XYZ file of N, CA and C in Angstrom:
807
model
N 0.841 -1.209 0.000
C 0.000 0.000 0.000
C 0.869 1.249 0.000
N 1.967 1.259 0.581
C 2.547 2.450 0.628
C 3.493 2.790 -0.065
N 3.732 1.962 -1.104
C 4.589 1.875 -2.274
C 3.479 2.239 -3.645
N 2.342 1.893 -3.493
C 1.318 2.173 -4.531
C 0.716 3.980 -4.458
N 0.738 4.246 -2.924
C 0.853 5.580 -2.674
C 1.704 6.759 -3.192
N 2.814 5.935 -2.154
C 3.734 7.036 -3.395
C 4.355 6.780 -4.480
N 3.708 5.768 -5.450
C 3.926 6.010 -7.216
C 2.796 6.936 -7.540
N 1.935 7.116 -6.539
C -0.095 7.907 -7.136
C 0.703 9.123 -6.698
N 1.832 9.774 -5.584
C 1.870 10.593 -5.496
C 3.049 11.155 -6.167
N 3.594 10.578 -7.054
C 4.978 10.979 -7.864
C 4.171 11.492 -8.935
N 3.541 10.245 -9.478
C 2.648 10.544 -10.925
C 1.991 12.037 -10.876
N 1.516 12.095 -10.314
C 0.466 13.564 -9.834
C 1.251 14.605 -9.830
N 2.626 14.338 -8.799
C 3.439 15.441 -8.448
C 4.075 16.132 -10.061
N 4.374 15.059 -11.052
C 4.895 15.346 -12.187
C 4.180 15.916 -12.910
N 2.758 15.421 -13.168
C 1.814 16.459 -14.194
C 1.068 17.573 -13.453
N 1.195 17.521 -12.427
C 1.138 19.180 -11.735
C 1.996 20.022 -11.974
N 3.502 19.640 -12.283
C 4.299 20.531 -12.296
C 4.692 20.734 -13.367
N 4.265 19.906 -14.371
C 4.330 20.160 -15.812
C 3.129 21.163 -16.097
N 3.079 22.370 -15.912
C 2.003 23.097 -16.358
C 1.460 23.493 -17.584
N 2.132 23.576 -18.407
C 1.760 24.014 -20.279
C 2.533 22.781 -20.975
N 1.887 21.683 -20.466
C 2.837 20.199 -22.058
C 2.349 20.471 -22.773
N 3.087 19.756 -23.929
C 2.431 19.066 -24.764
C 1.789 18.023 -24.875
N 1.008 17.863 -26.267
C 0.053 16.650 -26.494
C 1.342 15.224 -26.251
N 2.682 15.842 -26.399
C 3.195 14.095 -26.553
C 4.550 13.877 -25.703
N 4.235 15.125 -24.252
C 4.457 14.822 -23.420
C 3.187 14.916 -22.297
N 2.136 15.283 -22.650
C 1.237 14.728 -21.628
C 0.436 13.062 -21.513
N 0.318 12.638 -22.811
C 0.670 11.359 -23.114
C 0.660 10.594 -21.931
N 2.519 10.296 -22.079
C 2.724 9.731 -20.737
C 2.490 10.189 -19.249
N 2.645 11.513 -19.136
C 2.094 11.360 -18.043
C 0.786 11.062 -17.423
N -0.184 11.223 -18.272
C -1.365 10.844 -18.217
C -1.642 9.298 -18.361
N -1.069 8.487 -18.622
C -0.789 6.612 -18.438
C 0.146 6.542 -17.233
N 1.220 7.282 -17.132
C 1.649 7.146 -15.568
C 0.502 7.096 -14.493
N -0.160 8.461 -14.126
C -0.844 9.016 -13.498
C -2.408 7.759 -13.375
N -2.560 7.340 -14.859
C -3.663 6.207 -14.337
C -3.160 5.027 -14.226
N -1.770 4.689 -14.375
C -1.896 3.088 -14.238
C -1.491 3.154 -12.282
N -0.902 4.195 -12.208
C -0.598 4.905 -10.287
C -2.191 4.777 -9.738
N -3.325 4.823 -10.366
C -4.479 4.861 -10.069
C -4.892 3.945 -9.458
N -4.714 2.608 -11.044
C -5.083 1.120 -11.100
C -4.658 0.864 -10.062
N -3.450 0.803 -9.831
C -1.999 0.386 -8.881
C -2.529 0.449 -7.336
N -3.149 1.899 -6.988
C -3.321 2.303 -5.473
C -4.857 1.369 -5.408
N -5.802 1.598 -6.135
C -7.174 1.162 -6.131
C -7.158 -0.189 -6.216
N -6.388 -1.146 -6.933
C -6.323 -2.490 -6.435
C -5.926 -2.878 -5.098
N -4.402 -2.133 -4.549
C -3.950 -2.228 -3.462
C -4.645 -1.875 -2.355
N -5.446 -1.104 -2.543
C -6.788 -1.032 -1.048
C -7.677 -1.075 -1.499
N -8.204 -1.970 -2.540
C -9.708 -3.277 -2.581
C -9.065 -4.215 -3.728
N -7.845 -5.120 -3.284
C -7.444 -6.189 -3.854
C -8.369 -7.135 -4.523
N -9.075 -7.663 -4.050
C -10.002 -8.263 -4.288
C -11.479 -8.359 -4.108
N -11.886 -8.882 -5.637
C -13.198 -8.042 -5.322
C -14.166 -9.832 -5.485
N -15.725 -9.795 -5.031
C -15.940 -11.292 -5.055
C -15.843 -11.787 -6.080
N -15.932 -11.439 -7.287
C -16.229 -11.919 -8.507
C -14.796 -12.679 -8.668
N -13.622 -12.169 -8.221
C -12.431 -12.397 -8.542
C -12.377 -13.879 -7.647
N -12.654 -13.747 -6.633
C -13.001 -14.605 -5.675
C -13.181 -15.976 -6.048
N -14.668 -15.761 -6.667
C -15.365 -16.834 -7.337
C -14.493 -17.542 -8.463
N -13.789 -16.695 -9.344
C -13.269 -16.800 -10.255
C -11.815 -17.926 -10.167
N -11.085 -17.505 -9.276
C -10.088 -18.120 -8.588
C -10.562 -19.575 -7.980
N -11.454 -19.972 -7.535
C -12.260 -20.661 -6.868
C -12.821 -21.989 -7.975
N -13.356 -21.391 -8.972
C -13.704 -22.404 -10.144
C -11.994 -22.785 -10.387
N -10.897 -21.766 -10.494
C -9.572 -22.525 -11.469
C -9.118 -23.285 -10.195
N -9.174 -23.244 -9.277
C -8.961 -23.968 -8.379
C -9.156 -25.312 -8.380
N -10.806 -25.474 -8.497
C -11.685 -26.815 -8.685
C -10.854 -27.185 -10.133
N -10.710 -26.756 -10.983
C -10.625 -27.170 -12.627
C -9.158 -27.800 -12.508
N -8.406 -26.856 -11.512
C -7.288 -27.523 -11.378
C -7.032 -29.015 -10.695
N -7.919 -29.126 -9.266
C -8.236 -30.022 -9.167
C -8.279 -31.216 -9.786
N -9.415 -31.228 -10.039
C -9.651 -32.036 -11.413
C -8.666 -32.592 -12.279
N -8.690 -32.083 -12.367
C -7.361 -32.387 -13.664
C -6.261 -32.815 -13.547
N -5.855 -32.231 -11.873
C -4.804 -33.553 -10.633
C -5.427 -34.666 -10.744
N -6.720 -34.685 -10.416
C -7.235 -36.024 -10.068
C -7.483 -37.172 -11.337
N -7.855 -36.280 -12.456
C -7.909 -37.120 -13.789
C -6.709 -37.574 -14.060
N -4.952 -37.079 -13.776
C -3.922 -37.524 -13.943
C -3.652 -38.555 -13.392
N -4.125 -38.574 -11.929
C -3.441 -39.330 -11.070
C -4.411 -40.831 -11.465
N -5.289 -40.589 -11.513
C -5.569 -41.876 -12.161
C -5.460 -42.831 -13.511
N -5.083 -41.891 -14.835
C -4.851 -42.161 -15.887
C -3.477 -43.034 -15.205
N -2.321 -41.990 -14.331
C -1.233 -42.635 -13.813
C -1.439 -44.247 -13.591
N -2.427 -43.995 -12.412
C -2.356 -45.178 -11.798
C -2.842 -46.618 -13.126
N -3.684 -46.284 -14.010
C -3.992 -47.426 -14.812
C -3.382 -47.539 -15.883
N -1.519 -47.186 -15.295
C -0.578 -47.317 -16.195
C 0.241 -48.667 -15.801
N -0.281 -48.597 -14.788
C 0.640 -49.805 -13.949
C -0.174 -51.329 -13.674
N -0.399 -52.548 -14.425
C -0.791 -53.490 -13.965
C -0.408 -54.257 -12.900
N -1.557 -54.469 -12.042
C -1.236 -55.068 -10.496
C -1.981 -56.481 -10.503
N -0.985 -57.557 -10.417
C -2.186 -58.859 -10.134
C -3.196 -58.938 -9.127
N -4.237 -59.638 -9.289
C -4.870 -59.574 -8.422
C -4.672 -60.875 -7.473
N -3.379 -61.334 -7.569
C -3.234 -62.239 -6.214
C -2.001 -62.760 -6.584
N -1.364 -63.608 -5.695
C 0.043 -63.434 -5.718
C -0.200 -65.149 -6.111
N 1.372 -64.974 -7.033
C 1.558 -66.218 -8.137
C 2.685 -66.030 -8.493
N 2.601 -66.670 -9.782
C 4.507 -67.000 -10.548
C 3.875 -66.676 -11.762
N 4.600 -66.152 -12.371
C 4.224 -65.481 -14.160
C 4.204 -66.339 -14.708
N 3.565 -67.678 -15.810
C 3.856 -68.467 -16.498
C 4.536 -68.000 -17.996
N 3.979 -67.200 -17.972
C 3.861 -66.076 -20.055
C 4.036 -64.902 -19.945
N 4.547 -64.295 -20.410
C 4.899 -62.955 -20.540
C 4.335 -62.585 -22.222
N 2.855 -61.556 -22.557
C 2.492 -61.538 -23.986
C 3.091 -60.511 -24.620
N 3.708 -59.203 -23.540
C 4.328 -57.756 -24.154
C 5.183 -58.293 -24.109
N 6.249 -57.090 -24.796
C 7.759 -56.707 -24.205
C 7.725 -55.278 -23.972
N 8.812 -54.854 -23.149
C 9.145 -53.586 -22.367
C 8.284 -52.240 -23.655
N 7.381 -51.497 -23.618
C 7.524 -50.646 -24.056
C 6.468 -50.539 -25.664
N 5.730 -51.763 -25.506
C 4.842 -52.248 -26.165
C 3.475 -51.577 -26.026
N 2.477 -51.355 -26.468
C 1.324 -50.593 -26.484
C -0.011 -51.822 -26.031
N -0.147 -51.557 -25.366
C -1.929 -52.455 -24.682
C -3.113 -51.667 -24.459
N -3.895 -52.317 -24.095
C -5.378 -51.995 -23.966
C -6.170 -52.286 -23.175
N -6.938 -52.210 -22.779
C -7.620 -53.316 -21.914
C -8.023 -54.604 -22.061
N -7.883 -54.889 -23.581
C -8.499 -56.022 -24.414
C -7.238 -56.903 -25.001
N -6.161 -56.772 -24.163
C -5.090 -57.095 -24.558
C -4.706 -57.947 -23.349
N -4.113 -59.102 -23.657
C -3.362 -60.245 -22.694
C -2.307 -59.793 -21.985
N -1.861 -59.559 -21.028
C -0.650 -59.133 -20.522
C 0.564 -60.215 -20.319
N 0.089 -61.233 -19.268
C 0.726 -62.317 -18.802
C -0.426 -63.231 -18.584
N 0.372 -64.909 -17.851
C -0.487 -65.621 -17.579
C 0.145 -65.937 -16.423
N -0.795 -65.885 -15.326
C -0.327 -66.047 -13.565
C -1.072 -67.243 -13.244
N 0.035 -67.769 -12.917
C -0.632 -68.637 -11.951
C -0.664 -68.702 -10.637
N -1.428 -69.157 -9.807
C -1.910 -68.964 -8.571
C -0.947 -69.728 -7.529
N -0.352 -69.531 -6.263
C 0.423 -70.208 -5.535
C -0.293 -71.679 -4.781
N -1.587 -71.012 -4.817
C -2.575 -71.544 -4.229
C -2.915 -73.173 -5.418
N -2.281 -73.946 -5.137
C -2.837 -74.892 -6.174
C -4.011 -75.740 -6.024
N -4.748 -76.201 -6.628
C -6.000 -77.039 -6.689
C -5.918 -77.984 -7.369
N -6.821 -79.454 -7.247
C -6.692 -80.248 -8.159
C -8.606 -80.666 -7.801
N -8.773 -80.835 -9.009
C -10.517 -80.962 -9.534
C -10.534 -82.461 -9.979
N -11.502 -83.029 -8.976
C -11.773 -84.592 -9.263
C -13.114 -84.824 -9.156
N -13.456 -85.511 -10.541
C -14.804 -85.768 -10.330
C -15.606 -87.252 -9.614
N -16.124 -86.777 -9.129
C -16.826 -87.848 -7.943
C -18.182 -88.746 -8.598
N -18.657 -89.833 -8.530
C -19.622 -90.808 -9.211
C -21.085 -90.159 -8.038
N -22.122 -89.947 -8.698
C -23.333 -89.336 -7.882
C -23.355 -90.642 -6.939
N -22.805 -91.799 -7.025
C -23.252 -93.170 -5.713
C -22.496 -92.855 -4.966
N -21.190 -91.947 -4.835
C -20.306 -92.053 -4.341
C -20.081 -90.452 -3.181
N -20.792 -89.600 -4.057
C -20.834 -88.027 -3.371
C -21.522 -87.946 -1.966
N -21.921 -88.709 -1.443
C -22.457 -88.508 0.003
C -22.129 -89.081 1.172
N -20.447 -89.663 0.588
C -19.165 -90.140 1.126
C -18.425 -88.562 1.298
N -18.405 -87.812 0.483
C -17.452 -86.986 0.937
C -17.970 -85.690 1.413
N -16.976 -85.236 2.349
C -17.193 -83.653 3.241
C -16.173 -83.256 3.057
N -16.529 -81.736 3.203
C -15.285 -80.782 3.536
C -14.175 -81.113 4.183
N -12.960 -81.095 3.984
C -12.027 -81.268 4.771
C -11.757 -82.432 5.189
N -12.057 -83.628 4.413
C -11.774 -84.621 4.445
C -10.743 -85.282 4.076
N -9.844 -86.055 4.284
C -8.018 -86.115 4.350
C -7.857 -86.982 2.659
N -7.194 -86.449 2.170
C -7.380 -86.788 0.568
C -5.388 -87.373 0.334
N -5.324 -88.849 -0.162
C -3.763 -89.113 -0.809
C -3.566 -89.010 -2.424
N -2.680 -88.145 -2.606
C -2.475 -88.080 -4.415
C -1.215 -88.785 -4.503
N -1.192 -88.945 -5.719
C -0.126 -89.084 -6.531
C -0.119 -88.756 -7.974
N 1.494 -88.388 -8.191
C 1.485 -88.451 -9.861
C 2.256 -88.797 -10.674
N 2.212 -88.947 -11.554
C 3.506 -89.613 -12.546
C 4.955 -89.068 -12.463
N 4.561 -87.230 -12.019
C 6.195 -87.267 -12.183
C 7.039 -87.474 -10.989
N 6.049 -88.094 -9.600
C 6.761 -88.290 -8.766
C 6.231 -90.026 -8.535
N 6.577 -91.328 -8.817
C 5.860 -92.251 -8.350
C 6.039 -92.806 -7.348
N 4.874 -93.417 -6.297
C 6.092 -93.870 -5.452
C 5.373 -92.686 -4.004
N 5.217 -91.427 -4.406
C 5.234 -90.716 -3.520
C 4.069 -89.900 -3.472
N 3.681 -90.164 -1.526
C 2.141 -89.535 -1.581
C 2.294 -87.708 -1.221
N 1.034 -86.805 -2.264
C 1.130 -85.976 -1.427
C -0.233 -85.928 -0.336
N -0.137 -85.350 0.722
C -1.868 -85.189 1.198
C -2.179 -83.421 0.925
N -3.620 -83.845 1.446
C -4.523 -82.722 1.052
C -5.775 -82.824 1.764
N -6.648 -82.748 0.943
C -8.247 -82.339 2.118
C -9.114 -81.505 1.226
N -10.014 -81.662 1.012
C -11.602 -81.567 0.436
C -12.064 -80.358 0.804
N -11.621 -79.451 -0.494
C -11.838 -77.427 -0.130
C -13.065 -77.304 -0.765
N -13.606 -77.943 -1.441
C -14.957 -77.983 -1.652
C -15.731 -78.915 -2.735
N -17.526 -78.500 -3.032
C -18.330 -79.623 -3.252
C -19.232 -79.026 -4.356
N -19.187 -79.473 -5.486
C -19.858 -78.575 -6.420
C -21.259 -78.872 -5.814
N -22.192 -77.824 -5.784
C -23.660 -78.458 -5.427
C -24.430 -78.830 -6.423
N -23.595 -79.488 -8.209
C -24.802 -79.300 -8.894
C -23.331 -80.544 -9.690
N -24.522 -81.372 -10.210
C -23.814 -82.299 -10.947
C -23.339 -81.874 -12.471
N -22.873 -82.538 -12.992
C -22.319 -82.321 -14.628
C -23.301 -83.043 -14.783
N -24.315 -82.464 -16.135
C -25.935 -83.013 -16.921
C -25.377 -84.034 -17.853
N -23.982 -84.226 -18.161
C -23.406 -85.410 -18.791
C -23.157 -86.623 -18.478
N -22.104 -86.075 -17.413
C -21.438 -87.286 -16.823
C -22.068 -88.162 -15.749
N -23.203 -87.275 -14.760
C -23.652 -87.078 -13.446
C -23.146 -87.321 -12.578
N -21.571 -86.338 -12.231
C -20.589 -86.596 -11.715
C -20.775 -85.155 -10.970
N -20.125 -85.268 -9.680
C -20.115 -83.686 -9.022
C -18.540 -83.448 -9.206
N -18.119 -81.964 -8.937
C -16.806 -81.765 -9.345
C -16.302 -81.693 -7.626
N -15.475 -81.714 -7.127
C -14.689 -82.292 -5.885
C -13.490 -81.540 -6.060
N -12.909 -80.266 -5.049
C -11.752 -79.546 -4.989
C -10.922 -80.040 -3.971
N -9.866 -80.283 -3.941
C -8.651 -81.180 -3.549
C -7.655 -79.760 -3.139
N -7.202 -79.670 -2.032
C -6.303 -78.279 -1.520
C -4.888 -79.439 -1.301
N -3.825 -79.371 -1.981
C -2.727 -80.048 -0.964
C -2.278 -79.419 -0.041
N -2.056 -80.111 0.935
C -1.346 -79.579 2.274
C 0.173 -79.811 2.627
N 1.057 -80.122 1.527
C 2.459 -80.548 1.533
C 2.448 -80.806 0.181
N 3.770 -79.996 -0.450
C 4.615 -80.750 -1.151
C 4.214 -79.878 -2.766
N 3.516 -78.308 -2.130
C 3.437 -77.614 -3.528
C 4.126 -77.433 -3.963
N 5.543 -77.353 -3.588
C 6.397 -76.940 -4.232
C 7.274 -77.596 -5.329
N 6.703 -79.259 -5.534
C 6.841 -80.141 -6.342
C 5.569 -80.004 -7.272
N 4.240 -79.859 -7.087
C 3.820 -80.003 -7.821
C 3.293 -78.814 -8.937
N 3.030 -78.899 -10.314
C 2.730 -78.307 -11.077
C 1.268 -78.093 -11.823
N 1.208 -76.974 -12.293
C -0.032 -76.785 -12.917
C -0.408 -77.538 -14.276
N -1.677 -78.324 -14.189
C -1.224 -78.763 -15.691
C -1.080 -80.824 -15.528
N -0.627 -81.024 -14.307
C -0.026 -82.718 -14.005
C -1.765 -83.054 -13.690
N -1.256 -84.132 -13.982
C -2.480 -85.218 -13.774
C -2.209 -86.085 -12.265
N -3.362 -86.263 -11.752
C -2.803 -86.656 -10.299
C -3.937 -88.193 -10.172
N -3.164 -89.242 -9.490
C -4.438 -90.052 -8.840
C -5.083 -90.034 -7.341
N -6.221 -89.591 -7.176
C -6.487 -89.226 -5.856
C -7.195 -89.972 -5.322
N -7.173 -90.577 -4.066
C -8.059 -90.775 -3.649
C -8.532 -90.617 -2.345
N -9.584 -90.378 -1.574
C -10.517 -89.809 -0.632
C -10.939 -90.558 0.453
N -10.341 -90.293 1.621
C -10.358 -91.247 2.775
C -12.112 -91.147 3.057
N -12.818 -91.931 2.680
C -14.292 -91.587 2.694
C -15.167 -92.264 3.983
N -13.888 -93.243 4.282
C -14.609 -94.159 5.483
C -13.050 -94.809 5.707
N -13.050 -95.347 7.364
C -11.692 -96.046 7.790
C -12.233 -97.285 8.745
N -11.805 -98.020 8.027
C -11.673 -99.475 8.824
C -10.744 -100.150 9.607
N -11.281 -100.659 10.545
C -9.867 -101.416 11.425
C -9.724 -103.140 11.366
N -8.615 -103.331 11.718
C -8.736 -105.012 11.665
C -9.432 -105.404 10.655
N -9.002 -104.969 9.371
C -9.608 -105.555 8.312
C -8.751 -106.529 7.151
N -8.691 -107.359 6.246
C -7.400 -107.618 5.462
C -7.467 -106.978 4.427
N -6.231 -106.522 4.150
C -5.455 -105.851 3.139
C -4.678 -105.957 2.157
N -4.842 -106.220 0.747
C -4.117 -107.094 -0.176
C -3.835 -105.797 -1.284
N -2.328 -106.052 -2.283
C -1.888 -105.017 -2.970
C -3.079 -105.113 -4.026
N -2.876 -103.721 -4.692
C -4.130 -103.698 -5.672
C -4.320 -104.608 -7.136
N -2.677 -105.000 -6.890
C -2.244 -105.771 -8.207
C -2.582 -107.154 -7.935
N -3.006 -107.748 -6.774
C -3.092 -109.232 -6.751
C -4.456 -109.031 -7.198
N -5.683 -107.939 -7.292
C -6.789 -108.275 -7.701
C -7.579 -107.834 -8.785
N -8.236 -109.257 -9.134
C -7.961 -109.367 -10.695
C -9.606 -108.898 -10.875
N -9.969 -107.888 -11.284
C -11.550 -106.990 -10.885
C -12.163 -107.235 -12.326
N -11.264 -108.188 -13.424
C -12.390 -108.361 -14.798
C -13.379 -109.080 -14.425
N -13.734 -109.955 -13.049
C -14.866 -111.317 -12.780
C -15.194 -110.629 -12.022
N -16.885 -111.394 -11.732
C -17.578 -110.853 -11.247
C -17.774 -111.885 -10.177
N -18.054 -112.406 -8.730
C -17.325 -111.656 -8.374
C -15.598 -111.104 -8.018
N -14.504 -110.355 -8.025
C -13.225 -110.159 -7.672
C -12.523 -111.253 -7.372
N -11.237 -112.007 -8.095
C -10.775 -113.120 -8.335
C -9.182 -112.437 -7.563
N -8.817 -113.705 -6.636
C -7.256 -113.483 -6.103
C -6.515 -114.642 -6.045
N -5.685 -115.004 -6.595
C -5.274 -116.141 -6.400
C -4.324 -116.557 -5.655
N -3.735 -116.942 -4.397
C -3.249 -117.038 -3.167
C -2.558 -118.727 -3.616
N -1.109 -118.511 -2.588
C -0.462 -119.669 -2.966
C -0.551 -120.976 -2.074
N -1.016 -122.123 -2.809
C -1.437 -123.394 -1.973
C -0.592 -124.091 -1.678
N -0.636 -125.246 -1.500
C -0.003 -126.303 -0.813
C 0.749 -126.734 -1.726
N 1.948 -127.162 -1.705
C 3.195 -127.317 -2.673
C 3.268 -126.487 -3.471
N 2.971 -125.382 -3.449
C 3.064 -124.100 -4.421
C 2.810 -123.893 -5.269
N 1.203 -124.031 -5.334
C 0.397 -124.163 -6.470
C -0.946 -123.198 -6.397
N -1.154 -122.450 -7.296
C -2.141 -121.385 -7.439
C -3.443 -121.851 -6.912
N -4.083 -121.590 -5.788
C -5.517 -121.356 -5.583
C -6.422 -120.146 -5.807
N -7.565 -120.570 -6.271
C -8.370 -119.390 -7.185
C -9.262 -119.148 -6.168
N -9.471 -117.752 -5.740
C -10.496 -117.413 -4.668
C -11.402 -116.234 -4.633
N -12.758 -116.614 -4.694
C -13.837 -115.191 -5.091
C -13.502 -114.666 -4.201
N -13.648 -113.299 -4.038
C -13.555 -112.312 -2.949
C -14.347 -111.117 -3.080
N -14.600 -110.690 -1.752
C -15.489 -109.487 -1.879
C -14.891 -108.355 -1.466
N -15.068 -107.273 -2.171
C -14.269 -106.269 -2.175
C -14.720 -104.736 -1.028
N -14.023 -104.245 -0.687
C -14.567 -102.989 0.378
C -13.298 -101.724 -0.069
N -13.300 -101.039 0.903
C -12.505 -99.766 0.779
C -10.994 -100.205 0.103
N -11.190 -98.918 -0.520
C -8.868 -99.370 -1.422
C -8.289 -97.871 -1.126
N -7.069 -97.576 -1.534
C -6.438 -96.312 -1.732
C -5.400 -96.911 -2.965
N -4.596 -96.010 -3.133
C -3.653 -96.009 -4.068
C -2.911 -97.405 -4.327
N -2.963 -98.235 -3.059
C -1.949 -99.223 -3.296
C -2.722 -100.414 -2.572
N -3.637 -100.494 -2.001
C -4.391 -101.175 -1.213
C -6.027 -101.575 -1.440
N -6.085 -103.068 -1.148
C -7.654 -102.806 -1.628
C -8.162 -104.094 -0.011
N -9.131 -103.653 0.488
C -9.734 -104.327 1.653
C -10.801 -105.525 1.390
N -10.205 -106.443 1.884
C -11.229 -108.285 1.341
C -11.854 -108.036 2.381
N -13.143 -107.831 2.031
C -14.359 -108.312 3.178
C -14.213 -109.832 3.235
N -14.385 -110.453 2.688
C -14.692 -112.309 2.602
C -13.393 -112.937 1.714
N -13.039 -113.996 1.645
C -12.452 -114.995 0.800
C -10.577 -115.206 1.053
N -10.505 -114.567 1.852
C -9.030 -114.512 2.582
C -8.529 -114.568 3.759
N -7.812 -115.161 4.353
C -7.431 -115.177 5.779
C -5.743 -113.924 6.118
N -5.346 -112.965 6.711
C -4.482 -112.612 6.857
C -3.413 -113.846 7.012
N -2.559 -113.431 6.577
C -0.777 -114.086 6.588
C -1.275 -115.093 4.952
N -2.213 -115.270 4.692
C -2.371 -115.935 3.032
C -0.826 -114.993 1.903
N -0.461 -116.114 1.251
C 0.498 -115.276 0.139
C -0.327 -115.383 -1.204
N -0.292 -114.052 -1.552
C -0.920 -113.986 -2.661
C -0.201 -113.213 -3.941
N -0.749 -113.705 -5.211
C -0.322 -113.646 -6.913
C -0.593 -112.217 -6.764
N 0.925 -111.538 -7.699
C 0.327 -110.388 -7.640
C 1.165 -109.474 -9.186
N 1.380 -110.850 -9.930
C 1.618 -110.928 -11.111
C 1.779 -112.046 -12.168
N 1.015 -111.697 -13.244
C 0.893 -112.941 -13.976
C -0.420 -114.177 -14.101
N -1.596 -112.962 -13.037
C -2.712 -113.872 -12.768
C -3.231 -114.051 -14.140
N -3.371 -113.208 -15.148
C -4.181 -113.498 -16.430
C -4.170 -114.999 -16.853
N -2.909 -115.293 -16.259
C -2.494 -117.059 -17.391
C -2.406 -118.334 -16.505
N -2.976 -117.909 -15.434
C -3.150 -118.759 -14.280
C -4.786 -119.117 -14.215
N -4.704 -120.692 -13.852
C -5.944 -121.132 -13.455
C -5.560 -122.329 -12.176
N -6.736 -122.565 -11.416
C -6.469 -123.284 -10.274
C -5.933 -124.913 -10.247
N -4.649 -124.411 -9.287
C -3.814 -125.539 -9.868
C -2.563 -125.320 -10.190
N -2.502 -124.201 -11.324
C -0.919 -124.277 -11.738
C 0.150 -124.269 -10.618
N 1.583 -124.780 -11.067
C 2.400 -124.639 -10.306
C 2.777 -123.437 -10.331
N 3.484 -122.836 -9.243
C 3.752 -121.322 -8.890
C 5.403 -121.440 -8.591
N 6.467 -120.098 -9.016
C 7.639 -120.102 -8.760
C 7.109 -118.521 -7.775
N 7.654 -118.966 -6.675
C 7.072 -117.815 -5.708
C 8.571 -117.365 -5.069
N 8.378 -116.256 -5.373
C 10.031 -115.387 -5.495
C 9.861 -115.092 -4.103
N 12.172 -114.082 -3.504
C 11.683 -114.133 -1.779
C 11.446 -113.216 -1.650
N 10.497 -112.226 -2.232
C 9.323 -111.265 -1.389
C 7.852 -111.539 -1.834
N 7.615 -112.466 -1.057
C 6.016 -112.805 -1.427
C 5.466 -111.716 -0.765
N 3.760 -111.345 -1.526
C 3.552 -110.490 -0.515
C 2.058 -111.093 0.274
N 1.789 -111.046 1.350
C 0.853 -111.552 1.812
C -0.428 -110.758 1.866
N -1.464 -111.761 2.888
C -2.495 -110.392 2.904
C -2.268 -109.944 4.049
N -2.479 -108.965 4.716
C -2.213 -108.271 5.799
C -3.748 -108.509 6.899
């Protein structure tokens, strides 16, 4: 203010004391003298509301227009939506996309394996029920797991429900993509006998085992069959534990033949 004062009072002081100018020296002093005007009259009513308002919209507009950046920003950067291992990479560095464009292919840490269940068989299994796999590229070796869930609606084809399998050991061997054999602790028996899955021969009706007789000669024996897993299958009837039983080569055997019984027989349990 008091710098705008005395330029209003220089200006003034000069064309006062210029008494007879001319047209082209009064000129300037007369644009001195009003812009000293502008100068003092803004400086004591700076702002007026209109200016106010005015400032106020570029404000908002500016706004805006932070905020439209910062998000264009942000949907510069793709973020997975859950944590995995990249299988594919579809850009390279510096490549142009879209939204309609493939980026990568993630896979999930979280692995699953999908087994379909027989509708006679689905009201054997629950949640969280203790599940043994295996797979080809490991043989030999179980992983476990447990029953993460139960489709509630069958396949209109197969009439099979779909059955989610969580492993609980050993993701770090297995891969996306492997084929696994599973099977589903659905019921547990005790004191029951137990014979390898290979001594039984499941083309007859009923289940044929042939167990080694007296001077070492093949006996042929129906049997009735109950719970199995991967390597095991449970004789309700037709076997006594400590029996040694065929557990290769039954196709060409009939009751009677002589048997060369090697030294790991395996028995029934």
């Amino acid at each position: 203010l008091q710098q705008a004062t005395i330029n209003y009072e220089n200006a003034l002081a000069d064309y006062n004391l210029d008494t007879n100018p001319s047209d082209s020296q009064l000129a300037p002093l007369m644009l001195n003298l009003a812009q000293a005007e502008l100068q003092l009259s803004l400086t004591l009513e700076p702002y007026r509301d209109v200016d106010v308002a005015l400032a106020r919209v570029g404000v908002q507009r500016a706004q805006a227009a932070l905020d439209i950046a910062k998000i264009q920003l942000e949907e510069t950067v793709v973020e997975a939506p859950f944590d995995g291992v990249i299988a594919e990479l579809f850009v390279s560095q510096g490549s142009r996309v879209s939204p309609q464009n493939n980026v990568v292919e993630l896979l999930s840490d979280a692995l699953e394996i999908k087994v379909e269940v027989q509708e006679s068989r689905i009201s054997q299994v629950t949640k969280g029920q203790a599940v043994s796999m295996r797979t080809t590229a490991y043989p030999g070796q179980d992983f476990p797991g447990v029953v993460s869930n139960i489709s509630p609606k069958a396949n209109a084809d197969t009439r099979t429900f779909e059955v989610t399998v969580t492993p609980t050991d050993g993701e770090d061997l297995l891969r996306s993509g492997m084929f696994a054999d599973v099977a589903i602790l659905a019921q547990e028996n005790s004191n029951t006998v137990l014979v390898p899955r290979s001594a039984v021969i499941q083309d007859t009706d009923p289940p044929t085992v042939f167990v080694v007789g007296d001077d070492n000669r093949a006996e042929e024996r129906k049997v009735n069959t109950g719970l199995f897993d991967n390597d095991r299958v449970e004789i309700l009837s037709g076997l006594k534990p400590g029996e040694i039983v065929v557990t290769a080569g039954q196709g060409s055997l009939t009751d009677g033949t002589k048997l060369d019984v090697t030294n790991d027989p395996r028995v029934a349990e």
